[in-house]
Amino acid sequence: MTFADLRADLTDKLPDLRGRLAANAPLSDITWFRVGGPAQLLFTPKDEADLAYFFKHCPDDLPVTIIGLGSNLLVRDGGIPGVVIRLGRGFGEISVEEGNRLRAGSAVPDVKLARAAADAGIAGLAFYRGIPGGVGGALRMNGGAHGRETCEVLVEARAMDRAGNIHTLNIDDMKYGYRHCGAPADYIFTEALFQGEAGERDQILAEMEKIADYREQAQPVKARTGGSTFKNPPGNSAWKLIDAAGCRGFQIGGAKVSEKHCNFLINEGGASGAELEELGETIRARVKDTSGIELEWEIRRLGVAANGKIPER
Ligand SMILES: Cc1cc2nc3c(=O)[nH]c(=O)nc-3n(C[C@H](O)[C@H](O)[C@H](O)COP(=O)(O)OP(=O)(O)OC[C@H]3O[C@@H](n4cnc5c(N)ncnc54)[C@H](O)[C@@H]3O)c2cc1C
């Protein structure tokens, strides 16, 4: 499926735009699952001022979707209508600040954040070594691992609203819960300030290595996956419920439940977005039948199916 090309019209309306606009840009090249249709328009702003210029001049009714490194996304086969914004190099700075703090742009990969903290002798951020997303995704998802979450290390986040205005949000403003951020849904995070504590570089690097080794052994980290598919229900583990429902290794087309970690879905090669979503919904139904518990998607599903519609579930 291809969308109408919006580029010419927008280029006329935004003559001073400095970032890149690509029409019908394939998102399967970006997402970890390697599935999904195109972005009607993919916009990579040059910097924050460029993003603000875009918002101040683009049509109000243009649908806007922000994505990060695509490690928590299931993009449907028909793609994403409107503009998809992906922050690039202009949002990739990291700087060390006094008091064991790190400031990082939203496009910085979490792994790089962990490494920069280690190099600066700042402990407490090593858990980011295990999360394959970027800072923007960590802020929106309250990304966490190995007993720590973003909400425990964040001082403040900088965000832009749909009108191009900048907001600084403290930890209360972020309204964090488990893999949940209650900040306004249209806010695009552009930067974050993190708090760590004094530590020894070598010790932190050793901790990061342990995290990497654990991941390698416990999760299909080299597969085409979106990480944990469902949130853990209160007092329970999604993987245990999925296992008890007999879904480990279950397959629909090219979409498979990982044998190694059954809360992970895998694109075995030729899976479509529809097959992965169908597999997820089948798991939810079976878990509901066997345990009475309704699993909630942790992976964010975006866009429309091949028929141009959002599936009803
Ligand atoms: C192998 C594997 C292991 C994983 N392990 C973990 C884990 O241990 N812990 C964990 O928490 N997650 C884990 N994940 C999931 C994923 O890495 C995290 O959710 C990550 O924080 C997503 O970041 P991203 O940049 O890839 O965001 P994306 O997947 O691109 O987007 C995720 C959400 O964030 C929003 N978003 C992205 N950037 C911005 C921005 N700048 N402003 C506002 N909203 C934004 C998107 O709109 C979307 O709703 C894993 C994934 C994989 C593939």
PDB file of N, CA and C in Angstrom, residues 34-120:
ATOM      1  N   ARG A  34      11.001  -5.676  12.029  1.00  0.00           N
ATOM      2  CA  ARG A  34      11.206  -5.684  10.573  1.00  0.00           C
ATOM      3  C   ARG A  34       9.908  -5.975   9.806  1.00  0.00           C
ATOM      4  N   VAL A  35       8.800  -5.458  10.325  1.00  0.00           N
ATOM      5  CA  VAL A  35       7.527  -5.577   9.596  1.00  0.00           C
ATOM      6  C   VAL A  35       6.864  -4.205   9.532  1.00  0.00           C
ATOM      7  N   GLY A  36       5.803  -4.133   8.739  1.00  0.00           N
ATOM      8  CA  GLY A  36       4.993  -2.925   8.721  1.00  0.00           C
ATOM      9  C   GLY A  36       5.104  -2.180   7.406  1.00  0.00           C
ATOM     10  N   GLY A  37       4.056  -1.409   7.121  1.00  0.00           N
ATOM     11  CA  GLY A  37       4.025  -0.606   5.898  1.00  0.00           C
ATOM     12  C   GLY A  37       4.790   0.699   6.086  1.00  0.00           C
ATOM     13  N   PRO A  38       4.615   1.618   5.143  1.00  0.00           N
ATOM     14  CA  PRO A  38       5.394   2.855   5.175  1.00  0.00           C
ATOM     15  C   PRO A  38       4.798   3.943   6.075  1.00  0.00           C
ATOM     16  N   ALA A  39       5.621   4.930   6.352  1.00  0.00           N
ATOM     17  CA  ALA A  39       5.124   6.185   6.920  1.00  0.00           C
ATOM     18  C   ALA A  39       4.686   7.025   5.735  1.00  0.00           C
ATOM     19  N   GLN A  40       3.478   7.602   5.815  1.00  0.00           N
ATOM     20  CA  GLN A  40       3.054   8.443   4.683  1.00  0.00           C
ATOM     21  C   GLN A  40       4.130   9.497   4.420  1.00  0.00           C
ATOM     22  N   LEU A  41       4.615  10.071   5.512  1.00  0.00           N
ATOM     23  CA  LEU A  41       5.713  11.027   5.427  1.00  0.00           C
ATOM     24  C   LEU A  41       6.593  10.807   6.640  1.00  0.00           C
ATOM     25  N   LEU A  42       7.873  10.620   6.410  1.00  0.00           N
ATOM     26  CA  LEU A  42       8.807  10.476   7.541  1.00  0.00           C
ATOM     27  C   LEU A  42       9.607  11.768   7.640  1.00  0.00           C
ATOM     28  N   PHE A  43       9.509  12.410   8.816  1.00  0.00           N
ATOM     29  CA  PHE A  43      10.201  13.689   9.019  1.00  0.00           C
ATOM     30  C   PHE A  43      11.307  13.504  10.043  1.00  0.00           C
ATOM     31  N   THR A  44      12.518  13.857   9.635  1.00  0.00           N
ATOM     32  CA  THR A  44      13.660  13.822  10.556  1.00  0.00           C
ATOM     33  C   THR A  44      14.103  15.271  10.776  1.00  0.00           C
ATOM     34  N   PRO A  45      13.632  15.889  11.862  1.00  0.00           N
ATOM     35  CA  PRO A  45      13.981  17.302  12.068  1.00  0.00           C
ATOM     36  C   PRO A  45      15.476  17.474  12.312  1.00  0.00           C
ATOM     37  N   LYS A  46      15.986  18.612  11.871  1.00  0.00           N
ATOM     38  CA  LYS A  46      17.417  18.895  12.021  1.00  0.00           C
ATOM     39  C   LYS A  46      17.751  19.125  13.491  1.00  0.00           C
ATOM     40  N   ASP A  47      16.889  19.856  14.175  1.00  0.00           N
ATOM     41  CA  ASP A  47      17.101  20.162  15.596  1.00  0.00           C
ATOM     42  C   ASP A  47      15.765  20.622  16.195  1.00  0.00           C
ATOM     43  N   GLU A  48      15.814  21.065  17.432  1.00  0.00           N
ATOM     44  CA  GLU A  48      14.574  21.450  18.116  1.00  0.00           C
ATOM     45  C   GLU A  48      13.871  22.629  17.433  1.00  0.00           C
ATOM     46  N   ALA A  49      14.663  23.611  16.964  1.00  0.00           N
ATOM     47  CA  ALA A  49      14.071  24.787  16.308  1.00  0.00           C
ATOM     48  C   ALA A  49      13.360  24.359  15.026  1.00  0.00           C
ATOM     49  N   ASP A  50      13.939  23.398  14.329  1.00  0.00           N
ATOM     50  CA  ASP A  50      13.344  22.892  13.087  1.00  0.00           C
ATOM     51  C   ASP A  50      12.015  22.179  13.383  1.00  0.00           C
ATOM     52  N   LEU A  51      12.000  21.431  14.467  1.00  0.00           N
ATOM     53  CA  LEU A  51      10.770  20.728  14.864  1.00  0.00           C
ATOM     54  C   LEU A  51       9.679  21.744  15.228  1.00  0.00           C
ATOM     55  N   ALA A  52      10.074  22.802  15.942  1.00  0.00           N
ATOM     56  CA  ALA A  52       9.102  23.843  16.318  1.00  0.00           C
ATOM     57  C   ALA A  52       8.566  24.537  15.066  1.00  0.00           C
ATOM     58  N   TYR A  53       9.443  24.813  14.123  1.00  0.00           N
ATOM     59  CA  TYR A  53       9.025  25.448  12.857  1.00  0.00           C
ATOM     60  C   TYR A  53       7.999  24.558  12.143  1.00  0.00           C
ATOM     61  N   PHE A  54       8.274  23.267  12.142  1.00  0.00           N
ATOM     62  CA  PHE A  54       7.356  22.318  11.504  1.00  0.00           C
ATOM     63  C   PHE A  54       5.966  22.425  12.130  1.00  0.00           C
ATOM     64  N   PHE A  55       5.923  22.357  13.463  1.00  0.00           N
ATOM     65  CA  PHE A  55       4.618  22.365  14.140  1.00  0.00           C
ATOM     66  C   PHE A  55       3.885  23.687  13.960  1.00  0.00           C
ATOM     67  N   LYS A  56       4.633  24.779  13.920  1.00  0.00           N
ATOM     68  CA  LYS A  56       3.966  26.085  13.812  1.00  0.00           C
ATOM     69  C   LYS A  56       3.382  26.309  12.416  1.00  0.00           C
ATOM     70  N   HIS A  57       3.852  25.554  11.423  1.00  0.00           N
ATOM     71  CA  HIS A  57       3.397  25.801  10.052  1.00  0.00           C
ATOM     72  C   HIS A  57       2.676  24.641   9.383  1.00  0.00           C
ATOM     73  N   CYS A  58       2.672  23.464  10.015  1.00  0.00           N
ATOM     74  CA  CYS A  58       2.002  22.338   9.342  1.00  0.00           C
ATOM     75  C   CYS A  58       0.495  22.408   9.598  1.00  0.00           C
ATOM     76  N   PRO A  59      -0.304  21.806   8.721  1.00  0.00           N
ATOM     77  CA  PRO A  59      -1.766  21.850   8.924  1.00  0.00           C
ATOM     78  C   PRO A  59      -2.154  21.211  10.257  1.00  0.00           C
ATOM     79  N   ASP A  60      -3.138  21.805  10.943  1.00  0.00           N
ATOM     80  CA  ASP A  60      -3.563  21.321  12.269  1.00  0.00           C
ATOM     81  C   ASP A  60      -4.101  19.893  12.221  1.00  0.00           C
ATOM     82  N   ASP A  61      -4.687  19.533  11.067  1.00  0.00           N
ATOM     83  CA  ASP A  61      -5.325  18.209  11.010  1.00  0.00           C
ATOM     84  C   ASP A  61      -4.374  17.108  10.515  1.00  0.00           C
ATOM     85  N   LEU A  62      -3.100  17.421  10.356  1.00  0.00           N
ATOM     86  CA  LEU A  62      -2.143  16.395   9.919  1.00  0.00           C
ATOM     87  C   LEU A  62      -1.857  15.452  11.083  1.00  0.00           C
ATOM     88  N   PRO A  63      -2.162  14.140  10.943  1.00  0.00           N
ATOM     89  CA  PRO A  63      -1.868  13.217  12.051  1.00  0.00           C
ATOM     90  C   PRO A  63      -0.360  13.126  12.276  1.00  0.00           C
ATOM     91  N   VAL A  64       0.046  13.139  13.548  1.00  0.00           N
ATOM     92  CA  VAL A  64       1.470  13.100  13.888  1.00  0.00           C
ATOM     93  C   VAL A  64       1.747  11.896  14.786  1.00  0.00           C
ATOM     94  N   THR A  65       2.764  11.126  14.433  1.00  0.00           N
ATOM     95  CA  THR A  65       3.197   9.989  15.263  1.00  0.00           C
ATOM     96  C   THR A  65       4.686  10.133  15.503  1.00  0.00           C
ATOM     97  N   ILE A  66       5.100   9.966  16.755  1.00  0.00           N
ATOM     98  CA  ILE A  66       6.528  10.008  17.050  1.00  0.00           C
ATOM     99  C   ILE A  66       7.026   8.583  17.283  1.00  0.00           C
ATOM    100  N   ILE A  67       8.160   8.271  16.695  1.00  0.00           N
ATOM    101  CA  ILE A  67       8.780   6.972  17.001  1.00  0.00           C
ATOM    102  C   ILE A  67      10.231   7.195  17.418  1.00  0.00           C
ATOM    103  N   GLY A  68      10.757   6.207  18.132  1.00  0.00           N
ATOM    104  CA  GLY A  68      12.154   6.270  18.555  1.00  0.00           C
ATOM    105  C   GLY A  68      12.974   5.296  17.723  1.00  0.00           C
ATOM    106  N   LEU A  69      13.617   4.350  18.414  1.00  0.00           N
ATOM    107  CA  LEU A  69      14.441   3.378  17.689  1.00  0.00           C
ATOM    108  C   LEU A  69      13.633   2.164  17.236  1.00  0.00           C
ATOM    109  N   GLY A  70      12.332   2.169  17.526  1.00  0.00           N
ATOM    110  CA  GLY A  70      11.455   1.119  16.993  1.00  0.00           C
ATOM    111  C   GLY A  70      11.586  -0.231  17.678  1.00  0.00           C
ATOM    112  N   SER A  71      12.077  -0.239  18.931  1.00  0.00           N
ATOM    113  CA  SER A  71      12.277  -1.536  19.604  1.00  0.00           C
ATOM    114  C   SER A  71      11.050  -1.969  20.400  1.00  0.00           C
ATOM    115  N   ASN A  72      10.030  -1.129  20.424  1.00  0.00           N
ATOM    116  CA  ASN A  72       8.807  -1.490  21.156  1.00  0.00           C
ATOM    117  C   ASN A  72       7.575  -1.293  20.273  1.00  0.00           C
ATOM    118  N   LEU A  73       7.771  -1.395  18.966  1.00  0.00           N
ATOM    119  CA  LEU A  73       6.699  -1.058  18.029  1.00  0.00           C
ATOM    120  C   LEU A  73       6.311  -2.223  17.140  1.00  0.00           C
ATOM    121  N   LEU A  74       4.994  -2.368  16.950  1.00  0.00           N
ATOM    122  CA  LEU A  74       4.477  -3.266  15.924  1.00  0.00           C
ATOM    123  C   LEU A  74       3.717  -2.381  14.936  1.00  0.00           C
ATOM    124  N   VAL A  75       4.330  -2.123  13.786  1.00  0.00           N
ATOM    125  CA  VAL A  75       3.691  -1.272  12.782  1.00  0.00           C
ATOM    126  C   VAL A  75       2.866  -2.167  11.859  1.00  0.00           C
ATOM    127  N   ARG A  76       1.628  -1.784  11.671  1.00  0.00           N
ATOM    128  CA  ARG A  76       0.725  -2.619  10.846  1.00  0.00           C
ATOM    129  C   ARG A  76       1.101  -2.508   9.356  1.00  0.00           C
ATOM    130  N   ASP A  77       0.587  -3.480   8.581  1.00  0.00           N
ATOM    131  CA  ASP A  77       1.059  -3.641   7.195  1.00  0.00           C
ATOM    132  C   ASP A  77       0.663  -2.501   6.255  1.00  0.00           C
ATOM    133  N   GLY A  78      -0.399  -1.763   6.610  1.00  0.00           N
ATOM    134  CA  GLY A  78      -0.812  -0.646   5.748  1.00  0.00           C
ATOM    135  C   GLY A  78      -0.007   0.615   6.006  1.00  0.00           C
ATOM    136  N   GLY A  79       0.798   0.612   7.057  1.00  0.00           N
ATOM    137  CA  GLY A  79       1.636   1.771   7.368  1.00  0.00           C
ATOM    138  C   GLY A  79       0.951   2.794   8.262  1.00  0.00           C
ATOM    139  N   ILE A  80       1.596   3.955   8.405  1.00  0.00           N
ATOM    140  CA  ILE A  80       1.100   4.994   9.317  1.00  0.00           C
ATOM    141  C   ILE A  80       0.751   6.249   8.514  1.00  0.00           C
ATOM    142  N   PRO A  81      -0.569   6.599   8.495  1.00  0.00           N
ATOM    143  CA  PRO A  81      -0.977   7.806   7.775  1.00  0.00           C
ATOM    144  C   PRO A  81      -0.481   9.059   8.487  1.00  0.00           C
ATOM    145  N   GLY A  82      -0.254  10.115   7.694  1.00  0.00           N
ATOM    146  CA  GLY A  82       0.200  11.383   8.272  1.00  0.00           C
ATOM    147  C   GLY A  82       1.716  11.419   8.351  1.00  0.00           C
ATOM    148  N   VAL A  83       2.199  12.197   9.302  1.00  0.00           N
ATOM    149  CA  VAL A  83       3.647  12.333   9.419  1.00  0.00           C
ATOM    150  C   VAL A  83       4.162  11.521  10.607  1.00  0.00           C
ATOM    151  N   VAL A  84       5.233  10.809  10.353  1.00  0.00           N
ATOM    152  CA  VAL A  84       5.929  10.082  11.421  1.00  0.00           C
ATOM    153  C   VAL A  84       7.218  10.846  11.680  1.00  0.00           C
ATOM    154  N   ILE A  85       7.419  11.219  12.935  1.00  0.00           N
ATOM    155  CA  ILE A  85       8.620  11.990  13.271  1.00  0.00           C
ATOM    156  C   ILE A  85       9.620  11.079  13.956  1.00  0.00           C
ATOM    157  N   ARG A  86      10.849  11.150  13.492  1.00  0.00           N
ATOM    158  CA  ARG A  86      11.919  10.371  14.127  1.00  0.00           C
ATOM    159  C   ARG A  86      13.081  11.320  14.368  1.00  0.00           C
ATOM    160  N   LEU A  87      13.474  11.445  15.615  1.00  0.00           N
ATOM    161  CA  LEU A  87      14.544  12.381  15.941  1.00  0.00           C
ATOM    162  C   LEU A  87      15.891  11.765  15.563  1.00  0.00           C
ATOM    163  N   GLY A  88      16.745  12.588  14.988  1.00  0.00           N
ATOM    164  CA  GLY A  88      18.040  12.072  14.528  1.00  0.00           C
ATOM    165  C   GLY A  88      19.201  12.738  15.234  1.00  0.00           C
ATOM    166  N   ARG A  89      20.270  12.934  14.475  1.00  0.00           N
ATOM    167  CA  ARG A  89      21.529  13.405  15.029  1.00  0.00           C
ATOM    168  C   ARG A  89      21.432  14.707  15.839  1.00  0.00           C
ATOM    169  N   GLY A  90      20.525  15.594  15.434  1.00  0.00           N
ATOM    170  CA  GLY A  90      20.364  16.875  16.129  1.00  0.00           C
ATOM    171  C   GLY A  90      19.865  16.709  17.561  1.00  0.00           C
ATOM    172  N   PHE A  91      19.513  15.487  17.918  1.00  0.00           N
ATOM    173  CA  PHE A  91      19.007  15.207  19.271  1.00  0.00           C
ATOM    174  C   PHE A  91      19.880  14.121  19.903  1.00  0.00           C
ATOM    175  N   GLY A  92      21.138  14.098  19.504  1.00  0.00           N
ATOM    176  CA  GLY A  92      22.012  12.988  19.907  1.00  0.00           C
ATOM    177  C   GLY A  92      23.149  13.365  20.846  1.00  0.00           C
ATOM    178  N   GLU A  93      23.052  14.552  21.462  1.00  0.00           N
ATOM    179  CA  GLU A  93      24.148  14.995  22.345  1.00  0.00           C
ATOM    180  C   GLU A  93      24.040  14.384  23.739  1.00  0.00           C
ATOM    181  N   ILE A  94      25.202  14.123  24.357  1.00  0.00           N
ATOM    182  CA  ILE A  94      25.217  13.740  25.779  1.00  0.00           C
ATOM    183  C   ILE A  94      26.227  14.649  26.466  1.00  0.00           C
ATOM    184  N   SER A  95      25.866  15.203  27.621  1.00  0.00           N
ATOM    185  CA  SER A  95      26.860  15.981  28.374  1.00  0.00           C
ATOM    186  C   SER A  95      26.770  15.634  29.854  1.00  0.00           C
ATOM    187  N   VAL A  96      27.936  15.699  30.489  1.00  0.00           N
ATOM    188  CA  VAL A  96      28.001  15.400  31.926  1.00  0.00           C
ATOM    189  C   VAL A  96      27.831  16.714  32.673  1.00  0.00           C
ATOM    190  N   GLU A  97      26.991  16.708  33.710  1.00  0.00           N
ATOM    191  CA  GLU A  97      26.796  17.919  34.505  1.00  0.00           C
ATOM    192  C   GLU A  97      27.186  17.653  35.949  1.00  0.00           C
ATOM    193  N   GLU A  98      27.360  18.721  36.672  1.00  0.00           N
ATOM    194  CA  GLU A  98      27.784  18.585  38.077  1.00  0.00           C
ATOM    195  C   GLU A  98      26.807  17.751  38.889  1.00  0.00           C
ATOM    196  N   GLY A  99      27.327  17.116  39.941  1.00  0.00           N
ATOM    197  CA  GLY A  99      26.463  16.362  40.848  1.00  0.00           C
ATOM    198  C   GLY A  99      26.033  15.029  40.276  1.00  0.00           C
ATOM    199  N   ASN A 100      26.906  14.394  39.472  1.00  0.00           N
ATOM    200  CA  ASN A 100      26.634  13.069  38.891  1.00  0.00           C
ATOM    201  C   ASN A 100      25.365  13.039  38.033  1.00  0.00           C
ATOM    202  N   ARG A 101      25.264  14.082  37.208  1.00  0.00           N
ATOM    203  CA  ARG A 101      24.102  14.148  36.316  1.00  0.00           C
ATOM    204  C   ARG A 101      24.534  14.039  34.854  1.00  0.00           C
ATOM    205  N   LEU A 102      23.638  13.515  34.044  1.00  0.00           N
ATOM    206  CA  LEU A 102      23.878  13.403  32.604  1.00  0.00           C
ATOM    207  C   LEU A 102      22.685  13.994  31.877  1.00  0.00           C
ATOM    208  N   ARG A 103      22.978  14.826  30.876  1.00  0.00           N
ATOM    209  CA  ARG A 103      21.912  15.351  30.031  1.00  0.00           C
ATOM    210  C   ARG A 103      22.033  14.657  28.671  1.00  0.00           C
ATOM    211  N   ALA A 104      20.935  14.145  28.163  1.00  0.00           N
ATOM    212  CA  ALA A 104      21.012  13.411  26.897  1.00  0.00           C
ATOM    213  C   ALA A 104      19.850  13.768  25.989  1.00  0.00           C
ATOM    214  N   GLY A 105      20.132  13.899  24.702  1.00  0.00           N
ATOM    215  CA  GLY A 105      19.089  14.115  23.705  1.00  0.00           C
ATOM    216  C   GLY A 105      18.259  12.855  23.541  1.00  0.00           C
ATOM    217  N   SER A 106      17.047  13.026  23.047  1.00  0.00           N
ATOM    218  CA  SER A 106      16.114  11.890  22.980  1.00  0.00           C
ATOM    219  C   SER A 106      16.506  10.834  21.967  1.00  0.00           C
ATOM    220  N   ALA A 107      17.399  11.170  21.024  1.00  0.00           N
ATOM    221  CA  ALA A 107      17.796  10.153  20.036  1.00  0.00           C
ATOM    222  C   ALA A 107      18.992   9.331  20.513  1.00  0.00           C
ATOM    223  N   VAL A 108      19.502   9.641  21.692  1.00  0.00           N
ATOM    224  CA  VAL A 108      20.659   8.871  22.202  1.00  0.00           C
ATOM    225  C   VAL A 108      20.198   7.451  22.547  1.00  0.00           C
ATOM    226  N   PRO A 109      20.863   6.428  22.011  1.00  0.00           N
ATOM    227  CA  PRO A 109      20.502   5.060  22.403  1.00  0.00           C
ATOM    228  C   PRO A 109      20.790   4.826  23.890  1.00  0.00           C
ATOM    229  N   ASP A 110      19.924   4.078  24.542  1.00  0.00           N
ATOM    230  CA  ASP A 110      20.086   3.825  25.987  1.00  0.00           C
ATOM    231  C   ASP A 110      21.461   3.230  26.303  1.00  0.00           C
ATOM    232  N   VAL A 111      21.927   2.372  25.404  1.00  0.00           N
ATOM    233  CA  VAL A 111      23.219   1.700  25.626  1.00  0.00           C
ATOM    234  C   VAL A 111      24.343   2.743  25.679  1.00  0.00           C
ATOM    235  N   LYS A 112      24.231   3.756  24.817  1.00  0.00           N
ATOM    236  CA  LYS A 112      25.248   4.820  24.782  1.00  0.00           C
ATOM    237  C   LYS A 112      25.172   5.666  26.053  1.00  0.00           C
ATOM    238  N   LEU A 113      23.949   5.856  26.547  1.00  0.00           N
ATOM    239  CA  LEU A 113      23.756   6.605  27.800  1.00  0.00           C
ATOM    240  C   LEU A 113      24.455   5.876  28.951  1.00  0.00           C
ATOM    241  N   ALA A 114      24.240   4.552  29.003  1.00  0.00           N
ATOM    242  CA  ALA A 114      24.859   3.750  30.061  1.00  0.00           C
ATOM    243  C   ALA A 114      26.382   3.834  29.965  1.00  0.00           C
ATOM    244  N   ARG A 115      26.884   3.770  28.766  1.00  0.00           N
ATOM    245  CA  ARG A 115      28.338   3.795  28.541  1.00  0.00           C
ATOM    246  C   ARG A 115      28.918   5.168  28.952  1.00  0.00           C
ATOM    247  N   ALA A 116      28.208   6.247  28.575  1.00  0.00           N
ATOM    248  CA  ALA A 116      28.689   7.597  28.919  1.00  0.00           C
ATOM    249  C   ALA A 116      28.695   7.787  30.429  1.00  0.00           C
ATOM    250  N   ALA A 117      27.679   7.235  31.086  1.00  0.00           N
ATOM    251  CA  ALA A 117      27.627   7.344  32.550  1.00  0.00           C
ATOM    252  C   ALA A 117      28.814   6.603  33.159  1.00  0.00           C
ATOM    253  N   ALA A 118      29.091   5.415  32.652  1.00  0.00           N
ATOM    254  CA  ALA A 118      30.218   4.635  33.172  1.00  0.00           C
ATOM    255  C   ALA A 118      31.521   5.410  32.981  1.00  0.00           C
ATOM    256  N   ASP A 119      31.708   5.950  31.784  1.00  0.00           N
ATOM    257  CA  ASP A 119      32.951   6.678  31.483  1.00  0.00           C
ATOM    258  C   ASP A 119      33.124   7.897  32.396  1.00  0.00           C
ATOM    259  N   ALA A 120      31.991   8.474  32.816  1.00  0.00           N
ATOM    260  CA  ALA A 120      32.059   9.645  33.702  1.00  0.00           C
ATOM    261  C   ALA A 120      32.080   9.235  35.177  1.00  0.00           C
TER     262      ALA A 120
END
